[in-house]
Coordinates of C-alpha atoms and ligand atoms in Angstrom, one line a residue:
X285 CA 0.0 0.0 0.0
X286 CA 1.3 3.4 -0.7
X287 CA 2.0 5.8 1.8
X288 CA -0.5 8.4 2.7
X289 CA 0.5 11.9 3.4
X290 CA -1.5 15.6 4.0
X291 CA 1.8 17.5 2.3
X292 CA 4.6 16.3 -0.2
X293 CA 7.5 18.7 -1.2
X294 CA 9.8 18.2 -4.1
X295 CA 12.9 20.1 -3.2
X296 CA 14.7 20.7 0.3
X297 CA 16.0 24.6 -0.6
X298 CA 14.3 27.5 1.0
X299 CA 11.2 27.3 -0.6
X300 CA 11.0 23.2 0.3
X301 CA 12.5 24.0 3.7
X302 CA 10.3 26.4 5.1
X303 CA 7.5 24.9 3.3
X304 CA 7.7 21.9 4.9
X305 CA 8.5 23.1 7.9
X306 CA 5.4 25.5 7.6
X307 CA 3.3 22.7 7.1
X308 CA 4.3 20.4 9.9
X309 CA 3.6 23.7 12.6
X310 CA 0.5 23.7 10.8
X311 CA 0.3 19.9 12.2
X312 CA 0.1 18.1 8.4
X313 CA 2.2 15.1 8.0
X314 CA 4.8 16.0 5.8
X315 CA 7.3 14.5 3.3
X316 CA 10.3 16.4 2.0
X317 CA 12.1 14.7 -1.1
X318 CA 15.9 15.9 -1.7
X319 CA 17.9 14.1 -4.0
X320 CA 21.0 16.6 -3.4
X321 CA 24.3 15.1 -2.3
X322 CA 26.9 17.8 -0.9
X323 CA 30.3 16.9 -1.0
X324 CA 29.6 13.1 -0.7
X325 CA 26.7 13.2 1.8
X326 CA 22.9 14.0 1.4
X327 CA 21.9 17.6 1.9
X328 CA 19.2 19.8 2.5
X329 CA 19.3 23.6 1.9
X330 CA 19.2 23.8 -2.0
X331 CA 21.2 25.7 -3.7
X332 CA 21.2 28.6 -1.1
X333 CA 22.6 26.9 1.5
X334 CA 25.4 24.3 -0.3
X335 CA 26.4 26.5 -3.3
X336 CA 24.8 29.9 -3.3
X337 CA 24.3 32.7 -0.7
X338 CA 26.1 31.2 2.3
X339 CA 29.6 30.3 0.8
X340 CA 29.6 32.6 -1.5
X341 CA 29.1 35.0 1.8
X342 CA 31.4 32.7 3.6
X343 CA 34.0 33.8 0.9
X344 CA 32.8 37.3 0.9
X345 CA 34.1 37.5 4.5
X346 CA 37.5 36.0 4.5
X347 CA 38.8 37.9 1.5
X348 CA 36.8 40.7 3.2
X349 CA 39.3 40.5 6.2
X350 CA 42.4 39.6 4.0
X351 CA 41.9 43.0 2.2
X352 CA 40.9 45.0 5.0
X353 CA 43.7 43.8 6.8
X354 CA 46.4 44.5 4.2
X355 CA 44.7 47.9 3.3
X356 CA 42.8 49.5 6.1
X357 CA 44.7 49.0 9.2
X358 CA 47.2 51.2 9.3
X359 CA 45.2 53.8 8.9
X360 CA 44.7 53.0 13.0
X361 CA 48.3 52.5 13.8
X362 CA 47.6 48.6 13.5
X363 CA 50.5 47.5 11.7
X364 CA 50.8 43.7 11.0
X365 CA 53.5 41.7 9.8
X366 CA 53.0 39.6 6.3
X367 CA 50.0 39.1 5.4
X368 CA 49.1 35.7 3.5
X369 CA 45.8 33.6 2.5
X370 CA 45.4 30.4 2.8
X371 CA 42.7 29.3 0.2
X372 CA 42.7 25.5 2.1
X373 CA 41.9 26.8 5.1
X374 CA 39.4 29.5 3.7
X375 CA 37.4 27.2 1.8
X376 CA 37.4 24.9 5.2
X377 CA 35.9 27.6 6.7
X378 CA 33.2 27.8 4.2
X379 CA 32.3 24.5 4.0
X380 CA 32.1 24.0 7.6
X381 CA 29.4 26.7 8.1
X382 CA 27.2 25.5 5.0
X383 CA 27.6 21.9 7.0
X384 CA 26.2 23.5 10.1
X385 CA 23.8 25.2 8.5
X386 CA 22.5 22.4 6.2
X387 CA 22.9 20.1 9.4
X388 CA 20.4 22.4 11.3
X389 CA 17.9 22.3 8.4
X390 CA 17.9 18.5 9.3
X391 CA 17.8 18.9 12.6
X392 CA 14.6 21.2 12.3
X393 CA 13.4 18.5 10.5
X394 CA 13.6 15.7 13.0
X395 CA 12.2 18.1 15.8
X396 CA 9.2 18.9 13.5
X397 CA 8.8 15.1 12.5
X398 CA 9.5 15.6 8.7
X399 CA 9.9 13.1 6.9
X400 CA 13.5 13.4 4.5
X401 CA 13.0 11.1 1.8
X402 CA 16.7 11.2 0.1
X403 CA 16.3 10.8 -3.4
X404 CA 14.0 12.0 -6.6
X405 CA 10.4 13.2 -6.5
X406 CA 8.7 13.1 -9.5
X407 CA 4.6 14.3 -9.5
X408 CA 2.2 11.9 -11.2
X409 CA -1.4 12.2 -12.2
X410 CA -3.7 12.3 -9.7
X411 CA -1.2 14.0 -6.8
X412 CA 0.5 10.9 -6.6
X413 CA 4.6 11.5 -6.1
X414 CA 7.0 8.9 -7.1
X415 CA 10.2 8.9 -5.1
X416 CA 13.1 7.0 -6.2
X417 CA 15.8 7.2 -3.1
X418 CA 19.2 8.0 -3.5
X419 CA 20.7 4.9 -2.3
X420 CA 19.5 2.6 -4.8
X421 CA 16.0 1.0 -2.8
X422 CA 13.1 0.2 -3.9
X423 CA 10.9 3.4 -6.0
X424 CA 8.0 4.0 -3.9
X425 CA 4.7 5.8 -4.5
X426 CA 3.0 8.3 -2.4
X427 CA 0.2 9.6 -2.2
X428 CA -0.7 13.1 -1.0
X429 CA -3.0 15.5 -0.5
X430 CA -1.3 18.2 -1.6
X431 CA 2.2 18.9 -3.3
X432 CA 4.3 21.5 -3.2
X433 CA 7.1 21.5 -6.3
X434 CA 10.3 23.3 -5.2
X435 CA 12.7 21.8 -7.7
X436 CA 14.7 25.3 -8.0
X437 CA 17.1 26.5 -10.7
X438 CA 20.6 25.5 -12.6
X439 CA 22.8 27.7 -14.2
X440 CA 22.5 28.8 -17.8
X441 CA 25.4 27.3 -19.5
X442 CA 26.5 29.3 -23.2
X443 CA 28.1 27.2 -25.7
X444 CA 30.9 29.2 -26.5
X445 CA 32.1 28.6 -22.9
X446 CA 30.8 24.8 -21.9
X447 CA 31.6 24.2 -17.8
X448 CA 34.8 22.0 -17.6
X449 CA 35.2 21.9 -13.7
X450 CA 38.6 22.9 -14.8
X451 CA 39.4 25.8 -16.3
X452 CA 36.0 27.5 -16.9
X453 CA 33.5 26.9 -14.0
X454 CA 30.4 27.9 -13.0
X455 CA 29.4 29.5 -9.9
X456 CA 29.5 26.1 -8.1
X457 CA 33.3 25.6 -9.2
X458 CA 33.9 29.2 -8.5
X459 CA 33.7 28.6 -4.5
X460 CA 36.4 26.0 -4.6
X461 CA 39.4 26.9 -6.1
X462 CA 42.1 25.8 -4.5
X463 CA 44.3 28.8 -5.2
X464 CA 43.8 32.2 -6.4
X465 CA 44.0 32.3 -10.1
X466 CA 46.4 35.0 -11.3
X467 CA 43.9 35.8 -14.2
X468 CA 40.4 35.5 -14.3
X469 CA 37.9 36.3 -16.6
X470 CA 34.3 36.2 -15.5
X471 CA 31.3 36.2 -18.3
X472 CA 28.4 38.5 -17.0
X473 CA 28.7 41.4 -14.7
X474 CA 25.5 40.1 -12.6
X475 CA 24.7 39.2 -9.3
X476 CA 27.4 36.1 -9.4
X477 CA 30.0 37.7 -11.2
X478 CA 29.9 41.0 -9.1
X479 CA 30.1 38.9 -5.7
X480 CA 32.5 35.9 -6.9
X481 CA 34.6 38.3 -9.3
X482 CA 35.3 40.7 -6.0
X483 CA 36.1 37.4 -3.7
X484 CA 38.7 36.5 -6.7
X485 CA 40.3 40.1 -6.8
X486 CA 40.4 40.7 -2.8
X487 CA 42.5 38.1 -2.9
X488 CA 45.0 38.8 -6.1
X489 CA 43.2 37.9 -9.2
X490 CA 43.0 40.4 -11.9
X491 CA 40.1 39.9 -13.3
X492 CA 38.3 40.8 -15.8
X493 CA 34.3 40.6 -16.3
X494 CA 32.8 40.2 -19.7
X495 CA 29.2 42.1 -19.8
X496 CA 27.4 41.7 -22.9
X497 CA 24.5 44.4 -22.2
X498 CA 25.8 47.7 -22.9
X499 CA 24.4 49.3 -19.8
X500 CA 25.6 47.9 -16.2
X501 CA 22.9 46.5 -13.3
X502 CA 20.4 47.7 -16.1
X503 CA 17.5 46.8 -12.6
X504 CA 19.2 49.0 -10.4
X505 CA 18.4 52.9 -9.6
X506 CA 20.6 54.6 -12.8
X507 CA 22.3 56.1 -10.1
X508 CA 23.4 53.4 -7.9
X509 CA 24.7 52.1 -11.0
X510 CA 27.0 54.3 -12.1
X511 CA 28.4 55.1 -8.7
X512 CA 28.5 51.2 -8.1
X513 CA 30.7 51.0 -11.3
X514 CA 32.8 54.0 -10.1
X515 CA 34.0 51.9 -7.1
X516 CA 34.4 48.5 -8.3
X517 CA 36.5 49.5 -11.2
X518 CA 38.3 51.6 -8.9
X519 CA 38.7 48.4 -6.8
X520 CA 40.3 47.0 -9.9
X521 CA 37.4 45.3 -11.2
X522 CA 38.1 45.5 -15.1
X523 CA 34.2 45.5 -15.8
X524 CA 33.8 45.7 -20.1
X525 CA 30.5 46.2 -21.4
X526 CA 29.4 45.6 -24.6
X527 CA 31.6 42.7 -25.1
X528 CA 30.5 39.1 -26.4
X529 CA 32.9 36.2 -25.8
X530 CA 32.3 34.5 -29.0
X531 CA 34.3 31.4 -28.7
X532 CA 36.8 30.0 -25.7
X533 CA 39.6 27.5 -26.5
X534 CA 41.7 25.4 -23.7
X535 CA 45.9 24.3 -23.9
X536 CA 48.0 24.0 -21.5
X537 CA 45.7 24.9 -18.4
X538 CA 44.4 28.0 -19.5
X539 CA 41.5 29.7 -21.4
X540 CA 41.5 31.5 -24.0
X541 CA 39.0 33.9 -24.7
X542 CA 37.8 35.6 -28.0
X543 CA 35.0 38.1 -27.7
X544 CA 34.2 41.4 -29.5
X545 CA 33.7 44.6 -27.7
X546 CA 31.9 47.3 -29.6
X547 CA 32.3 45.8 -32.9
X548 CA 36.3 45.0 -32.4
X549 CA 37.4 41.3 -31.7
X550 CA 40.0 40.8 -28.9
X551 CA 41.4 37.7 -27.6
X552 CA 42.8 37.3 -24.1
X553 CA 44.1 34.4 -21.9
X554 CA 42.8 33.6 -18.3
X555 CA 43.9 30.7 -15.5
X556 CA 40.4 30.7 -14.5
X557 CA 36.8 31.8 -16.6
X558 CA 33.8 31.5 -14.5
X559 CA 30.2 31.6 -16.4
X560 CA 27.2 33.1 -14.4
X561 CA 25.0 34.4 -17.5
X562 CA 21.9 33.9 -15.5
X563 CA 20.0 30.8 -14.2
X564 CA 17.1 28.4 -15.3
X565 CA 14.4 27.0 -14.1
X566 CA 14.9 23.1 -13.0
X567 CA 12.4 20.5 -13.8
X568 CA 14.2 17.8 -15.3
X569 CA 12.2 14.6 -14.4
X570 CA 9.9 16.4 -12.3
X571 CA 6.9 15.8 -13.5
X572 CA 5.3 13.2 -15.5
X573 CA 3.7 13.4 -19.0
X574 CA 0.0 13.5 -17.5
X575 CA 0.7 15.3 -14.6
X576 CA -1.4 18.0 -15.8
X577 CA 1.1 20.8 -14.8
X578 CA 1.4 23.5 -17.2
X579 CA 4.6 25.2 -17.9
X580 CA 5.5 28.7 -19.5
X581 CA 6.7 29.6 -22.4
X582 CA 9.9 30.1 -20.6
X583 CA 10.2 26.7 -18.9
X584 CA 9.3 27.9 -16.0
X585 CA 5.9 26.0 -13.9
X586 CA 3.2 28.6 -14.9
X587 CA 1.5 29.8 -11.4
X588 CA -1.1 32.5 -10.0
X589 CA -0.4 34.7 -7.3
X590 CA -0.6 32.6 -5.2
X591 CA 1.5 29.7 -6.5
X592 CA -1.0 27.4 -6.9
X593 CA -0.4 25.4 -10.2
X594 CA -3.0 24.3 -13.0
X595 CA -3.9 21.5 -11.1
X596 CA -5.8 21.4 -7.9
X597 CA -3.4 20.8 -4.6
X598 CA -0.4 21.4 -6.5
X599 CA 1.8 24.4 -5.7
X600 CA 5.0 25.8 -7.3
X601 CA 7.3 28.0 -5.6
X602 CA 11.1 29.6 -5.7
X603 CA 13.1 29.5 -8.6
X604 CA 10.9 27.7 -10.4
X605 CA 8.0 30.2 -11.0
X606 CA 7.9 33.7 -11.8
X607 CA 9.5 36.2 -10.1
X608 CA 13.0 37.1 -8.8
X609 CA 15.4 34.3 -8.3
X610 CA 16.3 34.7 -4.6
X611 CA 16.0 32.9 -1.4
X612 CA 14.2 35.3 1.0
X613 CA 11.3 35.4 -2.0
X614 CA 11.5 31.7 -2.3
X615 CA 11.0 31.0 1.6
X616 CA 8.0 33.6 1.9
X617 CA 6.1 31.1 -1.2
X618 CA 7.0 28.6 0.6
X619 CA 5.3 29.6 3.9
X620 CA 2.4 31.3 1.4
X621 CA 1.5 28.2 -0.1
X622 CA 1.2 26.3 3.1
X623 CA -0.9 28.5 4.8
X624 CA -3.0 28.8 1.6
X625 CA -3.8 24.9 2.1
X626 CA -4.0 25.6 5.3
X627 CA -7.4 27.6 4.4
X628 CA -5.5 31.0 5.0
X629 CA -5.5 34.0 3.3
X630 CA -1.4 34.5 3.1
X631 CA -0.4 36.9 0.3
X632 CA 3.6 37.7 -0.6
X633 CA 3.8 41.1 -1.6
X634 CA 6.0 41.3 -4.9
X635 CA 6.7 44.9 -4.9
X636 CA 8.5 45.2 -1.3
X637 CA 10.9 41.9 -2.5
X638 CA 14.2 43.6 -2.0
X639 CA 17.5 42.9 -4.0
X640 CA 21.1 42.8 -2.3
X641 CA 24.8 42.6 -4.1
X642 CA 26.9 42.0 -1.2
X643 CA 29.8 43.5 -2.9
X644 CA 31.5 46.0 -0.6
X645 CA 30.6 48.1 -0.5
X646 CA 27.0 46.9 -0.7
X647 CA 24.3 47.6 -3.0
X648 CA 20.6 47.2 -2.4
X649 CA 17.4 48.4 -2.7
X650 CA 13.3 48.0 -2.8
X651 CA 10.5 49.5 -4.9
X652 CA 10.8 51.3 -7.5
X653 CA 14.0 52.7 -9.4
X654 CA 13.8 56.5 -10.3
X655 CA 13.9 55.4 -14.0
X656 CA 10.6 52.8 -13.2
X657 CA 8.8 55.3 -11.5
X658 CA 8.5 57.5 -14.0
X659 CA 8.3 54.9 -16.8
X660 CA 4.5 54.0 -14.7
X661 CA 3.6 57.2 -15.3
X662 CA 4.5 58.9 -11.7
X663 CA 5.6 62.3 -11.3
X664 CA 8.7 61.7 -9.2
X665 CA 10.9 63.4 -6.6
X666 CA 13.4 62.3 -5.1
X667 CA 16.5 62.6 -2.3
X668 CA 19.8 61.6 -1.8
X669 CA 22.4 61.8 0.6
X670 CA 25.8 60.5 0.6
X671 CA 27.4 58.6 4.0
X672 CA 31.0 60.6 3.2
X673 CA 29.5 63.3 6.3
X674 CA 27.8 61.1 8.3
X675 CA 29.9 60.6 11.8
X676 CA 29.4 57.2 11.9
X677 CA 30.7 56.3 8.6
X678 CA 33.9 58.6 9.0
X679 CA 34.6 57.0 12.3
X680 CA 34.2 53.3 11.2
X681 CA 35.9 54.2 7.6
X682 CA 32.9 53.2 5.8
X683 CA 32.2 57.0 4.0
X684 CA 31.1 55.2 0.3
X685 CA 28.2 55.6 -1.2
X686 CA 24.8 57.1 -0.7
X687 CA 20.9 56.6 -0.1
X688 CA 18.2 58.0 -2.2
X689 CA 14.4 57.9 -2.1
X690 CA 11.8 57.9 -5.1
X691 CA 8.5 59.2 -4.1
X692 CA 5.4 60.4 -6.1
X693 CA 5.6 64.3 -6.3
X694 CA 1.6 64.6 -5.9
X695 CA 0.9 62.6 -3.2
X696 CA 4.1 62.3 -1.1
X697 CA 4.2 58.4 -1.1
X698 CA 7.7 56.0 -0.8
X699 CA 8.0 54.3 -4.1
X700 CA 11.2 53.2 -4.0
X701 CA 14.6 53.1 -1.8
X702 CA 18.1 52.8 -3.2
X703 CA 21.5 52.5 -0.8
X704 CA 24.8 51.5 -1.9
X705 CA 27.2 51.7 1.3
X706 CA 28.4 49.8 4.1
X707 CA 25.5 47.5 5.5
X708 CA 23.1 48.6 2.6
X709 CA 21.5 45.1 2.5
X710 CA 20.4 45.8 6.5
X711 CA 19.6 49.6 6.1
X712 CA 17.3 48.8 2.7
X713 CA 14.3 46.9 5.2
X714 CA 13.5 50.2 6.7
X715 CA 12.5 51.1 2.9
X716 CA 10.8 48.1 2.7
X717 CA 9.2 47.9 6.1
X718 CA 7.8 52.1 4.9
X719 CA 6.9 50.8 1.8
X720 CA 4.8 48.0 3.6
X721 CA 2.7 50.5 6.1
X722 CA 2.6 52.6 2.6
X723 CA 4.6 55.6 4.4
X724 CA 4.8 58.9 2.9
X725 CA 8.2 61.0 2.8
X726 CA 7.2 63.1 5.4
X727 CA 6.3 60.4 8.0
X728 CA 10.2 59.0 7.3
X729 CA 11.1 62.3 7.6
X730 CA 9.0 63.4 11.2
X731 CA 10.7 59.9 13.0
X732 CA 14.3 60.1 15.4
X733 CA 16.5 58.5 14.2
X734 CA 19.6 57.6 17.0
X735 CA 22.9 59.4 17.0
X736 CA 25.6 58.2 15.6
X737 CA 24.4 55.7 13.1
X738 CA 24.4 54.9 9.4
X739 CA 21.0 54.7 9.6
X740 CA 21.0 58.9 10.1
X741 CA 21.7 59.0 6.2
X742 CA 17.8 57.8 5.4
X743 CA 17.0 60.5 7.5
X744 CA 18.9 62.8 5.7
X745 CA 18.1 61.3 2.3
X746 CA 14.0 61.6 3.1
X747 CA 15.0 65.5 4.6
X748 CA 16.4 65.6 0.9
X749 CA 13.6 65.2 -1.1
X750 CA 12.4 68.2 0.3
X751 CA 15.7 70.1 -0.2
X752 CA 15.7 69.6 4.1
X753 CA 18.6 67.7 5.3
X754 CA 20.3 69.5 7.5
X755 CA 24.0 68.5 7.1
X756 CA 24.0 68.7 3.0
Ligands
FAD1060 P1 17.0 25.6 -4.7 O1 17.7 26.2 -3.6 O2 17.7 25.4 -6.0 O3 16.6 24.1 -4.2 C1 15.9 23.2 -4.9 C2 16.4 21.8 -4.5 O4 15.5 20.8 -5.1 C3 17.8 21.4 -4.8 O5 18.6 21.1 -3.7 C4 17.7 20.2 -5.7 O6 18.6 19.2 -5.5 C5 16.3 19.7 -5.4 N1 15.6 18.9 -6.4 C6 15.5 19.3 -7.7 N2 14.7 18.4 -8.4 C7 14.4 17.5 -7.5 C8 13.7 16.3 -7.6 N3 13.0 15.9 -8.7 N4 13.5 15.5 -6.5 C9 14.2 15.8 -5.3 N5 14.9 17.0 -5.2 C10 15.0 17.8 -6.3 N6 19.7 34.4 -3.2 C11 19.5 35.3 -2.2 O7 18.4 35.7 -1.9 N7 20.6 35.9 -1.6 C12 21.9 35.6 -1.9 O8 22.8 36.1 -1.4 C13 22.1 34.6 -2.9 N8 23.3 34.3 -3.3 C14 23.5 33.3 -4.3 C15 24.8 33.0 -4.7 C16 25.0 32.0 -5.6 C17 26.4 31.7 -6.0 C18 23.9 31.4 -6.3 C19 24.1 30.3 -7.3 C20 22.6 31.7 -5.9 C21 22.4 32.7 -4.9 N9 21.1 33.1 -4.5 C22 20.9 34.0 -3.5 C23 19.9 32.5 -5.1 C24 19.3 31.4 -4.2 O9 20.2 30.4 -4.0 C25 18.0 30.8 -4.8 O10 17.1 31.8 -5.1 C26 17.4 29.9 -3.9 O11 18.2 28.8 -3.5 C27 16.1 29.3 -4.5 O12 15.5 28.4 -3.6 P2 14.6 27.1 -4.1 O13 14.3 26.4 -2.9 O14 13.6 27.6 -5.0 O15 15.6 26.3 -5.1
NAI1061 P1 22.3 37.7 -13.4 O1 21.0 37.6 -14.2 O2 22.3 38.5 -12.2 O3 23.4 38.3 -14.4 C1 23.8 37.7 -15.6 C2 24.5 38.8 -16.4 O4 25.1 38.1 -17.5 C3 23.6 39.8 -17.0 O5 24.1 41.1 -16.7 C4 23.5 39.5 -18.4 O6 23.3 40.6 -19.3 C5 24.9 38.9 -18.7 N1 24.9 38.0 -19.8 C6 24.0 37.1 -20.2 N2 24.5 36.4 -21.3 C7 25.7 36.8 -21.5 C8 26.7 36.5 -22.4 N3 26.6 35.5 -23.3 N4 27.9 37.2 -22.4 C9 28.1 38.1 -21.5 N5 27.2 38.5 -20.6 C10 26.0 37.8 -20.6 O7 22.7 36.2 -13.2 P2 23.8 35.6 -12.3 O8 24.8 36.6 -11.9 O9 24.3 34.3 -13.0 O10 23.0 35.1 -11.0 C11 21.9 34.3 -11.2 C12 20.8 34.6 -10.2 O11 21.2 34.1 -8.9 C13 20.6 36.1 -10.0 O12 19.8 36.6 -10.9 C14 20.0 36.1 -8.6 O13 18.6 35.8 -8.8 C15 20.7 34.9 -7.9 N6 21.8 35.4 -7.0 C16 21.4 36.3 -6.1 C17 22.4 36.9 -5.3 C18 22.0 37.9 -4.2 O14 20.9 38.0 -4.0 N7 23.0 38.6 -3.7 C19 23.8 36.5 -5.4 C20 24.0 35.6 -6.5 C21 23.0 35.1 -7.2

């Protein structure tokens, strides 16, 4: 007889995770399926928690500190003797904390009597899940109330650069070098290639990032943009827009690559190339031919707002539908679905989902660019103010950057928030917690805001809009 439960989910990443978890508060019996396997043992956590936000953050940290500490201290009569990285150790480091992390998803899982099923889910007709485990046993089939498919996303690869683990790598390989390439070239000047490429260089790579676009972070405020590209090429990130890599050949341990900037083909050689041109939506072997699920025209599971699919008891969430590829978005579709088969009315609001580089300094924001604003047809003002007078800043060293609000010019309300400085990705949730109670510039402008802190530059910035701030 087939097992019997009230909630299957395909996928253990952040939308799986806290989906299953969700349901199990919620008192369903749940089954989580997870056919990952992390360095030679199963793992929950996705892609997040093995190969995506946390090491790369890991990462982000060390070469943080090994720069810092090689550029920054002497400027506080620290002196140091020689100052060397250890990329063994480093990646150690990193490893270790996805392992406790991914450890304590299972541990959450035990305490909330989750069921791991460690292998492949695969929906059926008739929200029935075939699991095949990992370790070779017997395929079962389940049967469930309701699903929940949290399969996630791979990276795109491009032809002209296919992934040898070797010399060009994708994000994944990109997080375990085991010594700092002298060269590296790095094919889109995204997310990955902002974050990774600036790891890479903090350490001693030159490297050089191949954007095909001709405008950089076209999503971000225009001008968080253009100050973000001030300061990582004057970090020595050698960022070339407009420039295709049309072909990439391999001798002798290193990569060659041929691309044309602006019309011109150039050729140069790199130890290292990694490829982060975007991701994709993963269903491979997800779903049966009569599951009834219909995709778009993208690949990606088609879904309302509310992540139910096109059948009945079967939701979609995370990288695998609509919407921004990130984990804190994935998680709150996760909890949304849940609590939507739990007879609630949850709702994830789309327009406060906010959007962090953790480059350093940081860049983040939420709502509406300047640029978006007024392409919906609002009459805009707006404020900025930089951190370069703020106390706090100049004590701690940390005087890059800015924060600027968008607002409607009629009616006074927040649209958008925009910060690029140290701890940007923390100060951007006031914007999004203002945007959530639907604030107006003046109420951000009538609240305290304590003395010395970054946080005094939103102050300044809403003062701004109204040509108010008092240290400009
Ligand atoms: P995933 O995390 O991809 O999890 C899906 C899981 O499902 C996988 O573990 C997979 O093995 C499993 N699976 C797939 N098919 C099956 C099947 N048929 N049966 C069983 N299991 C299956 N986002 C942020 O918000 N902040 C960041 O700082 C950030 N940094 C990132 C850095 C990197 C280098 C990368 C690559 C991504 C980063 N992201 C970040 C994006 C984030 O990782 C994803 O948005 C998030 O993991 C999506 O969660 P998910 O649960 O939808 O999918
Ligand atoms: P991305 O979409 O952020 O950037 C890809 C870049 O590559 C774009 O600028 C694109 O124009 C460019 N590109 C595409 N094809 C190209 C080609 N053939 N040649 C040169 N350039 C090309 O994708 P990325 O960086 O791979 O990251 C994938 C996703 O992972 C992100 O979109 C994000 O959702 C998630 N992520 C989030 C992070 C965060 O929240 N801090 C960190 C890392 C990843």
């Amino acid at each position: 007889m087939s097992k019997q439960y009230d909630l299957v989910v395909i996928g253990g990443g952040p939308a799986g995770y806290e989906a299953a978890i969700r349901g199990a508060q919620l008192g369903m019996k749940v089954a989580c399926i997870e056919k990952r396997v992390h360095k030679g043992k199963p793992s929950l956590g996705g892609t997040c928690l093995n190969v995506g936000c946390i090491p790369s953050k890991a990462l982000l940290d060390s070469s943080h500190r090994y720069e810092s500490t090689i550029h920054d201290l002497g400027a506080h009569g620290i002196t140091t003797g020689d100052v060397a990285i250890d990329v063994t150790t480093m990646v150690a480091r990193k490893d270790k904390v996805v392992d406790q992390l991914t450890s304590g998803i299972a541990a959450l899982f035990v305490g909330n009597k989750i069921e791991w099923l460690q292998g492949t889910g695969k929906l059926l007709a008739g929200k029935k899940v075939q699991f095949t485990p990992l370790d070779g046993g017997e395929v079962q089939t389940l049967d469930a109330t309701n699903v929940i498919l949290a399969s996630g996303s791979v990276p795109v690869n491009i032809p002209v650069a296919p992934v040898n683990e070797q010399e060009i790598v994708d994000s994944t390989g990109a997080l375990d070098f085991t010594t700092v390439p002298a060269t590296l070239g790095v094919i889109g000047a995204g997310v990955i290639g902002l974050e990774l490429g600036s790891v890479w260089r903090r350490l001693g790579s030159e490297v050089v990032v191949f954007e095909a676009l001709d405008t950089f972070l076209p999503a971000a405020d225009k001008a968080v943009a253009k100050e973000a590209q001030k300061i990582l090429t004057k970090q020595g990130l050698d960022i070339r827009l407009n420039a295709k890599v049309t072909a990439t050949q391999i001798a002798d341990g290193k990569v060659t690559v041929n691309y044309n900037q602006a019309g011109e083909d150039k050729v140069q050689v790199f130890d290292k190339l990694i490829v982060c041109v975007g991701r994709k939506a993963y269903a491979a072997d997800l779903l049966a031919e009569d599951s009834g699920i219909k995709l778009t025209e993208r690949g990606l599971i088609d879904v309302n707002d509310q992540c139910l699919t096109s059948v009945e008891g079967v939701y979609a969430i995370g990288d695998l539908v609509r919407g921004p590829m990130l984990a804190h978005k994935a998680m709150e579709e996760g909890v949304m679905a849940v609590e939507r088969i739990h007879g609630q009315a949850a709702q994830v609001n789309y327009d406060t989902i906010i959007s962090v580089i953790y480059t350093s300094p940081e860049i983040a924001w939420v709502g509406l660019s300047e640029e978006a604003a007024i392409a919906k047809g609002h009459e805009v003002k707006t404020g900025q103010f930089s951190f370069a007078v703020n106390g706090r800043a100049l004590a701690s060293g940390d005087t890059a950057g800015f924060v600027k609000f968008v607002a409607d010019a009629k009616t006074d309300r927040l649209l958008g928030m925009h910060v690029i400085g140290a701890s940007a990705g923390d100060i951007v949730h006031q914007g999004m917690i203002a945007l959530e109670f639907v604030s107006s510039i003046e109420d951000l402008q009538l609240m305290t805001f304590a003395h010395p802190t970054l946080s005094e530059v939103v102050h300044e910035a809403a003062l701004s809009v109204d040509g108010r701030a008092i240290h400009a």
